mmCIF file with all atom_site columns, C-alpha atoms in Angstrom:
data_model
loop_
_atom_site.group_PDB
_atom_site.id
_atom_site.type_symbol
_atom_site.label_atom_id
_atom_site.label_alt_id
_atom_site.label_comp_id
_atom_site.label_asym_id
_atom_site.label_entity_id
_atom_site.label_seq_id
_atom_site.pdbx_PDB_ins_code
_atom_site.Cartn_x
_atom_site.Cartn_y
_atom_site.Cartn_z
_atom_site.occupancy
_atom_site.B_iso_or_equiv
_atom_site.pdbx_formal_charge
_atom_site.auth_seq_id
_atom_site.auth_comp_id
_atom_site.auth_asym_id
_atom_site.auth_atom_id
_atom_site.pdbx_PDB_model_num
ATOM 1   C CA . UNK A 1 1   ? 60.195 23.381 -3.923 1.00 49.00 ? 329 UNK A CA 1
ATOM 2   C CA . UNK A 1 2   ? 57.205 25.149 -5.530 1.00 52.00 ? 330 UNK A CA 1
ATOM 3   C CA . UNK A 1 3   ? 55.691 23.750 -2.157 1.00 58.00 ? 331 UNK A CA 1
ATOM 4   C CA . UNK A 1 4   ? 57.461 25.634 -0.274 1.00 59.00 ? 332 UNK A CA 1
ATOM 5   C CA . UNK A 1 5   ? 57.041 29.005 -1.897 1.00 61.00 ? 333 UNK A CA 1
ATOM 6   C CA . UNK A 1 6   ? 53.506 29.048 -1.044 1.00 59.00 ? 334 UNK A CA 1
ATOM 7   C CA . UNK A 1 7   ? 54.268 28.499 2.506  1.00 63.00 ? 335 UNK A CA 1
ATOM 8   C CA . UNK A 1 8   ? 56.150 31.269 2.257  1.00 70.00 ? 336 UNK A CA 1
ATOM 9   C CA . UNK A 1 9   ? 54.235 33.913 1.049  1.00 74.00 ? 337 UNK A CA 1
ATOM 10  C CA . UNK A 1 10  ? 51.107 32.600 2.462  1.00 74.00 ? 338 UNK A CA 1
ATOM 11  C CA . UNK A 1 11  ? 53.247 33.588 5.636  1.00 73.00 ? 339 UNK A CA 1
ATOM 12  C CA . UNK A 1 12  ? 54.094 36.882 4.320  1.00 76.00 ? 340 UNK A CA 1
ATOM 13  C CA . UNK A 1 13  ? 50.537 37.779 3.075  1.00 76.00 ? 341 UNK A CA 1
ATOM 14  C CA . UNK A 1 14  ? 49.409 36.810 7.332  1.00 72.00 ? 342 UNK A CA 1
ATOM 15  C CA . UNK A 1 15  ? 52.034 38.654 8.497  1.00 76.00 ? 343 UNK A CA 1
ATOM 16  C CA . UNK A 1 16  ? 50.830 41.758 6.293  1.00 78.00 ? 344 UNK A CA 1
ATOM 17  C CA . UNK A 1 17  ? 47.473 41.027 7.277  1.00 75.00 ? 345 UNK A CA 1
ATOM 18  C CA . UNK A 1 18  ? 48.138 40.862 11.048 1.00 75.00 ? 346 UNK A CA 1
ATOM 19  C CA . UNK A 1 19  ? 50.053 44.091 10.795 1.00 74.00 ? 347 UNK A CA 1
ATOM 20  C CA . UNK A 1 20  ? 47.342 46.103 9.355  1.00 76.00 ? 348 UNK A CA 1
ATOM 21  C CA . UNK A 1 21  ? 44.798 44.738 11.858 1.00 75.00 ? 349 UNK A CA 1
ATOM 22  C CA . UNK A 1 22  ? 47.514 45.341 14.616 1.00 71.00 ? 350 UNK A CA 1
ATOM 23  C CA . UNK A 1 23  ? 47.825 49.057 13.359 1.00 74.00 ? 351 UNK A CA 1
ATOM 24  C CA . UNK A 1 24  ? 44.154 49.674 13.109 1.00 73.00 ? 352 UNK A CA 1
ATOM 25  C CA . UNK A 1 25  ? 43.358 48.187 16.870 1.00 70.00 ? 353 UNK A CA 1
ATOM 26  C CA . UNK A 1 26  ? 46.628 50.576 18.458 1.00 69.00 ? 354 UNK A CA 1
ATOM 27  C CA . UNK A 1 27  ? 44.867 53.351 16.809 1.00 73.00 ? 355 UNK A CA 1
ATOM 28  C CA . UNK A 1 28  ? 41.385 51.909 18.576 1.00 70.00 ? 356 UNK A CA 1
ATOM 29  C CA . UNK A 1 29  ? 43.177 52.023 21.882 1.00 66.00 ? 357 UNK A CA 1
ATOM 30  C CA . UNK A 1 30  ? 44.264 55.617 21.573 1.00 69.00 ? 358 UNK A CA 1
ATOM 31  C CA . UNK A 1 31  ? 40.816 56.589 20.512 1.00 69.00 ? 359 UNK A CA 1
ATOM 32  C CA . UNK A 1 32  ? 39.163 54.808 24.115 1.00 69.00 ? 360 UNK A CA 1
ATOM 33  C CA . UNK A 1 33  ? 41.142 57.342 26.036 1.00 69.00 ? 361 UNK A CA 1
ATOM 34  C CA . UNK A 1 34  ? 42.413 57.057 29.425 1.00 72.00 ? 362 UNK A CA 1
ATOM 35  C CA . UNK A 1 35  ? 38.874 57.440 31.033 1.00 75.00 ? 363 UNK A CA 1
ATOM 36  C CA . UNK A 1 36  ? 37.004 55.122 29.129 1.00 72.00 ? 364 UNK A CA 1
ATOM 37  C CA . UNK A 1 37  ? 39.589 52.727 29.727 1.00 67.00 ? 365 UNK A CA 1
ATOM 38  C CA . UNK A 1 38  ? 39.379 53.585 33.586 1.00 75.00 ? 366 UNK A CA 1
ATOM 39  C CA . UNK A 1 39  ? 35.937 53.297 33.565 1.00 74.00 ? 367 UNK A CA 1
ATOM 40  C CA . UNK A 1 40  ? 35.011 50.598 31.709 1.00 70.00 ? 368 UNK A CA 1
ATOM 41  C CA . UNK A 1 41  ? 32.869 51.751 29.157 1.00 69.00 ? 369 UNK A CA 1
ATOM 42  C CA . UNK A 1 42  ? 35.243 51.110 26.120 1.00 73.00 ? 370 UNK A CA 1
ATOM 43  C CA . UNK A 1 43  ? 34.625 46.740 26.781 1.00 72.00 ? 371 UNK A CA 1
ATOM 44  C CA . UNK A 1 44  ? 30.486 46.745 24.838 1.00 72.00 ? 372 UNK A CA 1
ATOM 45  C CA . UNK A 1 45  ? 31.920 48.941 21.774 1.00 75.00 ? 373 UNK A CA 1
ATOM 46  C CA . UNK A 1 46  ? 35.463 46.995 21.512 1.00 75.00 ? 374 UNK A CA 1
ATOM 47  C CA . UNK A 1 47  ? 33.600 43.802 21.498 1.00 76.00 ? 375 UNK A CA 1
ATOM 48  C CA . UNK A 1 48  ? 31.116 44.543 19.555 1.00 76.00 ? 376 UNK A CA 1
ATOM 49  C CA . UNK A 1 49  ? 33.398 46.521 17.067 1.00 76.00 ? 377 UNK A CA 1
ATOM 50  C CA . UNK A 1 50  ? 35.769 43.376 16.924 1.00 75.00 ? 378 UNK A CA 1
ATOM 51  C CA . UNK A 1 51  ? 33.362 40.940 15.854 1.00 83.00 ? 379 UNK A CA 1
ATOM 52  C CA . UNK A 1 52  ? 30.087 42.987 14.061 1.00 82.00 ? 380 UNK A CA 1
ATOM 53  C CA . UNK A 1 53  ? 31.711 43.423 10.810 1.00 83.00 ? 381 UNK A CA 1
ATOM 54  C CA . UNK A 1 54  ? 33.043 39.698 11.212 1.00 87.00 ? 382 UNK A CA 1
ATOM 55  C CA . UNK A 1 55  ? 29.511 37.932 12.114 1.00 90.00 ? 383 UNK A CA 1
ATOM 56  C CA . UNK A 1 56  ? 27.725 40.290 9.257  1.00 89.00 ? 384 UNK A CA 1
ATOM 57  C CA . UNK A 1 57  ? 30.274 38.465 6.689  1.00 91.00 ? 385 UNK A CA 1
ATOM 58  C CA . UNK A 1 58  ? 29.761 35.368 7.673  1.00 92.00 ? 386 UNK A CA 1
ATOM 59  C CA . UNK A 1 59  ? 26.040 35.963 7.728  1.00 92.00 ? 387 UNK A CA 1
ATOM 60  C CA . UNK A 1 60  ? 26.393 37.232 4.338  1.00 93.00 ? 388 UNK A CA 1
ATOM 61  C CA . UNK A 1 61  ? 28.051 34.295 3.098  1.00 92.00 ? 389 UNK A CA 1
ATOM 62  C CA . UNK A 1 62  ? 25.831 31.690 4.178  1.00 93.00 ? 390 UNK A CA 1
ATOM 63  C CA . UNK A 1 63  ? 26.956 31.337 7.838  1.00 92.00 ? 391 UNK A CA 1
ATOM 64  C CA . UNK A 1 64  ? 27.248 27.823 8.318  1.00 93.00 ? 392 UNK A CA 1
ATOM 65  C CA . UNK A 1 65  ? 27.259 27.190 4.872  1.00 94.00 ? 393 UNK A CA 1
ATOM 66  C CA . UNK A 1 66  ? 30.132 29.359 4.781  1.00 95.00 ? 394 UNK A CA 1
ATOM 67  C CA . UNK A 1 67  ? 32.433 26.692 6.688  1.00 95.00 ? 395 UNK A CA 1
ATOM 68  C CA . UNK A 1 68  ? 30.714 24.030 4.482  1.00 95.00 ? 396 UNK A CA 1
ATOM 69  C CA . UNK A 1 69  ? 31.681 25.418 1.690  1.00 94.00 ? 397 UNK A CA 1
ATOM 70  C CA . UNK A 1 70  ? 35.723 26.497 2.760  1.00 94.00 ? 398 UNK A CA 1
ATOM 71  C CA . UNK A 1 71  ? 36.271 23.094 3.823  1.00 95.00 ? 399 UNK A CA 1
ATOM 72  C CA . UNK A 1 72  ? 33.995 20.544 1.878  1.00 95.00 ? 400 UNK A CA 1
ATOM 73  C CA . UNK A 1 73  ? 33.482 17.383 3.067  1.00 95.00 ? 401 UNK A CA 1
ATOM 74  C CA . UNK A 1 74  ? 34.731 17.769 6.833  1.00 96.00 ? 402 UNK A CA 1
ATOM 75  C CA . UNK A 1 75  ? 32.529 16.769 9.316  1.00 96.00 ? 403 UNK A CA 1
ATOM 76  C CA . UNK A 1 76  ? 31.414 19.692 12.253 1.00 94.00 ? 404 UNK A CA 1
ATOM 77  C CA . UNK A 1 77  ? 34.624 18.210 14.642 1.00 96.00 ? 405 UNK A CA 1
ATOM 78  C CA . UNK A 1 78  ? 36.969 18.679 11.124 1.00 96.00 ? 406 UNK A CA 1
ATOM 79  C CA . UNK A 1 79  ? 36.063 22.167 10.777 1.00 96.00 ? 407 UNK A CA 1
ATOM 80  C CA . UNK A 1 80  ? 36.479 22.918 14.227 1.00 95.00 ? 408 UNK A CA 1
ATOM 81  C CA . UNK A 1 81  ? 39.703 21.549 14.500 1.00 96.00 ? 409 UNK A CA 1
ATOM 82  C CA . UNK A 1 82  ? 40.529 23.134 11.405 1.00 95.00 ? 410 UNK A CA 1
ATOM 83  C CA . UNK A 1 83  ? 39.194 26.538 12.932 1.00 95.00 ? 411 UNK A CA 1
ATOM 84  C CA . UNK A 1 84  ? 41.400 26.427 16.453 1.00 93.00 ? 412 UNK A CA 1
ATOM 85  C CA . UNK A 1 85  ? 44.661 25.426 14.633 1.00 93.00 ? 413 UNK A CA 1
ATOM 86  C CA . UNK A 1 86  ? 44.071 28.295 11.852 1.00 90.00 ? 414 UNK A CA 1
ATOM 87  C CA . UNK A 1 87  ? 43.390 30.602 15.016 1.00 90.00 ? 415 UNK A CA 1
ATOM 88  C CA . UNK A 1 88  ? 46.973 29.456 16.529 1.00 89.00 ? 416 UNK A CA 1
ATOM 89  C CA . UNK A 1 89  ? 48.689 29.523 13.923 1.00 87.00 ? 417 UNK A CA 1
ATOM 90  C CA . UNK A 1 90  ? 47.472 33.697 13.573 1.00 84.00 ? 418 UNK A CA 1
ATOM 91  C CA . UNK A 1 91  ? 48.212 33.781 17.204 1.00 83.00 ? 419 UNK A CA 1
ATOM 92  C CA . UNK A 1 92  ? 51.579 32.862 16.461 1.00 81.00 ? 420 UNK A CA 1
ATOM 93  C CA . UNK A 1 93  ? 52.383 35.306 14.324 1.00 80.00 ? 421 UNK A CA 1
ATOM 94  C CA . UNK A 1 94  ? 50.864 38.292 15.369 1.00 76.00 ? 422 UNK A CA 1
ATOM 95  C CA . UNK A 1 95  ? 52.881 37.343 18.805 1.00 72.00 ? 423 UNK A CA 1
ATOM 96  C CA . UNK A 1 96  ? 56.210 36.984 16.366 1.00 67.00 ? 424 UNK A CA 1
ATOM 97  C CA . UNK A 1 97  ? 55.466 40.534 14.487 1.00 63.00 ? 425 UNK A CA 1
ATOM 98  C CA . UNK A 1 98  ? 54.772 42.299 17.874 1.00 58.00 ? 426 UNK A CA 1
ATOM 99  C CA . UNK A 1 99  ? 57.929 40.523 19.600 1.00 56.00 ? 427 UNK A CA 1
ATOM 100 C CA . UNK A 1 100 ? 59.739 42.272 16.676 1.00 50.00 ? 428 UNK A CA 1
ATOM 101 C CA . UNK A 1 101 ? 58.063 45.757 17.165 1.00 49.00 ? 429 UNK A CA 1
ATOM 102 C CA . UNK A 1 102 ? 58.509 45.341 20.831 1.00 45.00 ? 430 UNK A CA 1
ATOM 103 C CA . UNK A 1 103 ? 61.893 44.333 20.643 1.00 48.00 ? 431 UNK A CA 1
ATOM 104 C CA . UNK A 1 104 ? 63.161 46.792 18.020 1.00 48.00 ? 432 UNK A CA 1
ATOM 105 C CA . UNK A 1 105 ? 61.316 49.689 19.331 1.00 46.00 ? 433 UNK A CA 1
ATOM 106 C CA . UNK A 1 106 ? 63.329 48.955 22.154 1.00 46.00 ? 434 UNK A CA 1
ATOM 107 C CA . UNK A 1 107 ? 66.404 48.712 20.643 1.00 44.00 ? 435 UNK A CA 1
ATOM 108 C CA . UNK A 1 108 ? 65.953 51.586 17.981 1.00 49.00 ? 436 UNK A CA 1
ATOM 109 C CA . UNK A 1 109 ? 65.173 54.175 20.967 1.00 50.00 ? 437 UNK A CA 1
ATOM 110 C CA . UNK A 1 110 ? 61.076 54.724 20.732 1.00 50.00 ? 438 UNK A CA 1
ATOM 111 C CA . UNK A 1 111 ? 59.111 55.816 23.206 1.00 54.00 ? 439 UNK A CA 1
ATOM 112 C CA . UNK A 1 112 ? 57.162 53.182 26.194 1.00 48.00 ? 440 UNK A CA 1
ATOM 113 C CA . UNK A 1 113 ? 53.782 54.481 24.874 1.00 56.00 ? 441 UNK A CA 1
ATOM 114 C CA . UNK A 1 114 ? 54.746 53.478 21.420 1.00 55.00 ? 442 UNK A CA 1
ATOM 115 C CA . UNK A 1 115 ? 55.768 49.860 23.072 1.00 53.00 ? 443 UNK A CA 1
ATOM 116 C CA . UNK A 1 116 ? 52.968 49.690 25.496 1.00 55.00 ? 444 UNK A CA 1
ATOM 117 C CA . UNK A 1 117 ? 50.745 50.145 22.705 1.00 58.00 ? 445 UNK A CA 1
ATOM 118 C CA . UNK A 1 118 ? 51.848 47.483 20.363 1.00 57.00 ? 446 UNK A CA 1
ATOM 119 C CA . UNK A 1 119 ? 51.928 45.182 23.303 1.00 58.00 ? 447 UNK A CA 1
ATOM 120 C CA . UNK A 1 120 ? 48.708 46.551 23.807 1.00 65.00 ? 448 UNK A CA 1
ATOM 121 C CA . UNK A 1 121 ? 47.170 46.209 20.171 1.00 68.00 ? 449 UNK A CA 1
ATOM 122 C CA . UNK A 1 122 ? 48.697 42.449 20.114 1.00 71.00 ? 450 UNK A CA 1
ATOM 123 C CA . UNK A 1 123 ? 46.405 41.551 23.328 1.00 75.00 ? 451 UNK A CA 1
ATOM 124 C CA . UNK A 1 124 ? 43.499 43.217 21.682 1.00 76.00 ? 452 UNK A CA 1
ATOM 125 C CA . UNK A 1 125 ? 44.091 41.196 18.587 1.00 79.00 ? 453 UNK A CA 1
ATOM 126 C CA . UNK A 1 126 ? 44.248 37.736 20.486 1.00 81.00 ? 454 UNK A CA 1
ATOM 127 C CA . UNK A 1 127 ? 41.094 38.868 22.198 1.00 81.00 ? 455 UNK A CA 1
ATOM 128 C CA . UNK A 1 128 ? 39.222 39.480 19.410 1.00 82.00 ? 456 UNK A CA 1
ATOM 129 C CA . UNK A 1 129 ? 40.947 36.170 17.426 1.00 86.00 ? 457 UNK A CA 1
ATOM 130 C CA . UNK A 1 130 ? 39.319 33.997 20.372 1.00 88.00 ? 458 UNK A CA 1
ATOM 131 C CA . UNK A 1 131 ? 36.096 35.919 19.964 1.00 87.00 ? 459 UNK A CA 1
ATOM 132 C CA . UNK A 1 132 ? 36.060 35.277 16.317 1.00 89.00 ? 460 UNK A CA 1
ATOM 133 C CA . UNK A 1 133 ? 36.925 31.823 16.811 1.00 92.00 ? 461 UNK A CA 1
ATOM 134 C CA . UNK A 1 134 ? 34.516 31.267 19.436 1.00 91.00 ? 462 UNK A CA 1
ATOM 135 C CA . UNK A 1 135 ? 31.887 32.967 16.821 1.00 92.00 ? 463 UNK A CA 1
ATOM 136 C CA . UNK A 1 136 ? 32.859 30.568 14.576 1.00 94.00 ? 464 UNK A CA 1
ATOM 137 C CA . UNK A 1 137 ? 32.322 27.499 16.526 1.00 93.00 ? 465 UNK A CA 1
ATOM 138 C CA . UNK A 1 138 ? 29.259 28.761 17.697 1.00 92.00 ? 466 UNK A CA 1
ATOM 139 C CA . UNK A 1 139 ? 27.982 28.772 13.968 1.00 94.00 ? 467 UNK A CA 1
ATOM 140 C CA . UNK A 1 140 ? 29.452 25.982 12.666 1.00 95.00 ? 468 UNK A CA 1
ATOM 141 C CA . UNK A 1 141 ? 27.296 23.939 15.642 1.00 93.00 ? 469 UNK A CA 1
ATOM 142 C CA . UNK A 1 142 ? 24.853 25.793 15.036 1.00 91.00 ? 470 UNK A CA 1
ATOM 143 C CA . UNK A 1 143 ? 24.148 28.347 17.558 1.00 89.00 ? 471 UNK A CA 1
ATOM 144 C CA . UNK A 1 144 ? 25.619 31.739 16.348 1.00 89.00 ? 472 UNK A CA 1
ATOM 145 C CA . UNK A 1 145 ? 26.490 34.538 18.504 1.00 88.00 ? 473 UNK A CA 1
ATOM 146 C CA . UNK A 1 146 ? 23.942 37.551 18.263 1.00 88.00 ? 474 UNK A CA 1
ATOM 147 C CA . UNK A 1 147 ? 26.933 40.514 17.851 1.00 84.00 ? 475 UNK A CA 1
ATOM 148 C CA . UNK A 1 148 ? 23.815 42.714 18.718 1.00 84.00 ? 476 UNK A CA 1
ATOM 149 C CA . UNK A 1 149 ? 23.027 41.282 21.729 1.00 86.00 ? 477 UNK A CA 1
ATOM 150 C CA . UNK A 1 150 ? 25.398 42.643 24.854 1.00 80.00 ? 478 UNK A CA 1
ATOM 151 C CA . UNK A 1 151 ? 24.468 39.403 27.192 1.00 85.00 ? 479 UNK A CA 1
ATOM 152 C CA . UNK A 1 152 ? 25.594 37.005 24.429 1.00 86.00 ? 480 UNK A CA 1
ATOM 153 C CA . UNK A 1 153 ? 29.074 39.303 23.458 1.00 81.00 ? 481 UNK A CA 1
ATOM 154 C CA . UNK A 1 154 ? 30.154 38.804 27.229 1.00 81.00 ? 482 UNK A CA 1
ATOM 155 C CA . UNK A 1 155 ? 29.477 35.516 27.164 1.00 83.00 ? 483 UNK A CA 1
ATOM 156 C CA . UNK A 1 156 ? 32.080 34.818 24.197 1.00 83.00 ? 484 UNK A CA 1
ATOM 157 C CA . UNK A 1 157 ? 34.329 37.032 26.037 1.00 80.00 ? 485 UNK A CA 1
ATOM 158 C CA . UNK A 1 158 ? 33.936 34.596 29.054 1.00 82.00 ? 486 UNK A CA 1
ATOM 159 C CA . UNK A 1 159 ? 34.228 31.448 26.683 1.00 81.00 ? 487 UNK A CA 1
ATOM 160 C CA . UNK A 1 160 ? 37.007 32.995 25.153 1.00 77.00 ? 488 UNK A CA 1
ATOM 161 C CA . UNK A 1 161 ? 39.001 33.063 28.323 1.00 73.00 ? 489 UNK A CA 1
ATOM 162 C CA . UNK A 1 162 ? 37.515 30.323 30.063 1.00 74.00 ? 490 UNK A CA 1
ATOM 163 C CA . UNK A 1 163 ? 35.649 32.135 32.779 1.00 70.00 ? 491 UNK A CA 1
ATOM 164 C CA . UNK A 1 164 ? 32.914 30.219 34.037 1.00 59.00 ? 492 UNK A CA 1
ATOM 165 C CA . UNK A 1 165 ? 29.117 31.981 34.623 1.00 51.00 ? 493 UNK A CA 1
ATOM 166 C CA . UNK A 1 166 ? 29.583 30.766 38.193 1.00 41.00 ? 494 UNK A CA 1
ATOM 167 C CA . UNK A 1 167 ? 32.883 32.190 38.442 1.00 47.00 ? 495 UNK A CA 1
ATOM 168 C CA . UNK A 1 168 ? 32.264 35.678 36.917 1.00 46.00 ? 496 UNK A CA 1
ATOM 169 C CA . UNK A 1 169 ? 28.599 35.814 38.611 1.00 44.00 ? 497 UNK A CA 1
ATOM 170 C CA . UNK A 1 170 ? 30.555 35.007 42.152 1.00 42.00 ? 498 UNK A CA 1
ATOM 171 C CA . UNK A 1 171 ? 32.258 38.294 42.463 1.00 42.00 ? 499 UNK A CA 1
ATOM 172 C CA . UNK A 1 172 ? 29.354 39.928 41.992 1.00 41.00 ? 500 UNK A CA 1
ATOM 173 C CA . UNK A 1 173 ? 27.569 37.610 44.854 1.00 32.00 ? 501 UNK A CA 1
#
């Protein structure tokens, strides 16, 4: 029984944690404005913001190390299994708490904009999930994403959602 406890307020602790990070990314999207959003120029600073702080941590803590040490003994494949199902499992959730903001904002009478944007902040959150996951991956083989580097932060934006090089560079062509 004590087992399931823990579940349960590991689960409540995520959920907490998801909420905060969904708050501070609706307030992100408000600050882009409507123009920068039209434009385009908000993408380099949102991915960069999203994953800067992230990579500098995980720098800090020994980088690949890092996963070595959170889950001794696994082999490269382990910890990158471990990795994607941690990432779904977030995923989950953060879909669950906005389905409930969504739902009851509905429901209790807020505004669209209020909706839109926690619709809004749970895509951003996925989005930068799969770019933190794809950072991860990319360190725990051994070939970690330069957050400085604007070339390599499209590119895990393109991994992220599998879009090949050949199919991004073709509409370009």
């Amino acid at each position: 029984m004590a087992d399931s406890s823990v579940h349960i307020d590991e689960e409540k602790s995520m959920k907490s944690q998801i909420q905060t990070e969904l708050d501070d990314l609706k307030k992100m999207v408000v600050s882009f404005g409507p123009a920068r959003l039209k434009d385009g120029t908000w993408f380099n600073e949102f991915v960069h913001a999203m994953l800067s702080s992230y990579a500098e941590k995980i720098i800090k803590d020994g980088g690949v190390e890092y996963f070595h040490n959170k889950y001794p003994g696994l082999t490269q494949d382990a910890i990158a299994e471990k990795l994607c199902t941690l990432a779904m499992r977030y995923a989950a959730i953060a879909g669950g708490v906005t389905g409930i903001t969504a739902s009851t904002g509905v429901l209790g009478g807020l505004t669209i904009p209020v909706v839109i944007a926690a619709v809004g902040a749970e895509i951003l959150y996925t989005v930068r999930l799969q770019i933190r996951l794809i950072y991860d991956l990319s360190t725990v083989y051994g070939d970690p994403i330069d957050s400085n580097d604007p070339e390599q932060l499209y590119r895990a934006f393109m991994l992220a959602y599998g879009i090949s090089a050949v199919s991004a560079n073709a509409g370009a062509v």
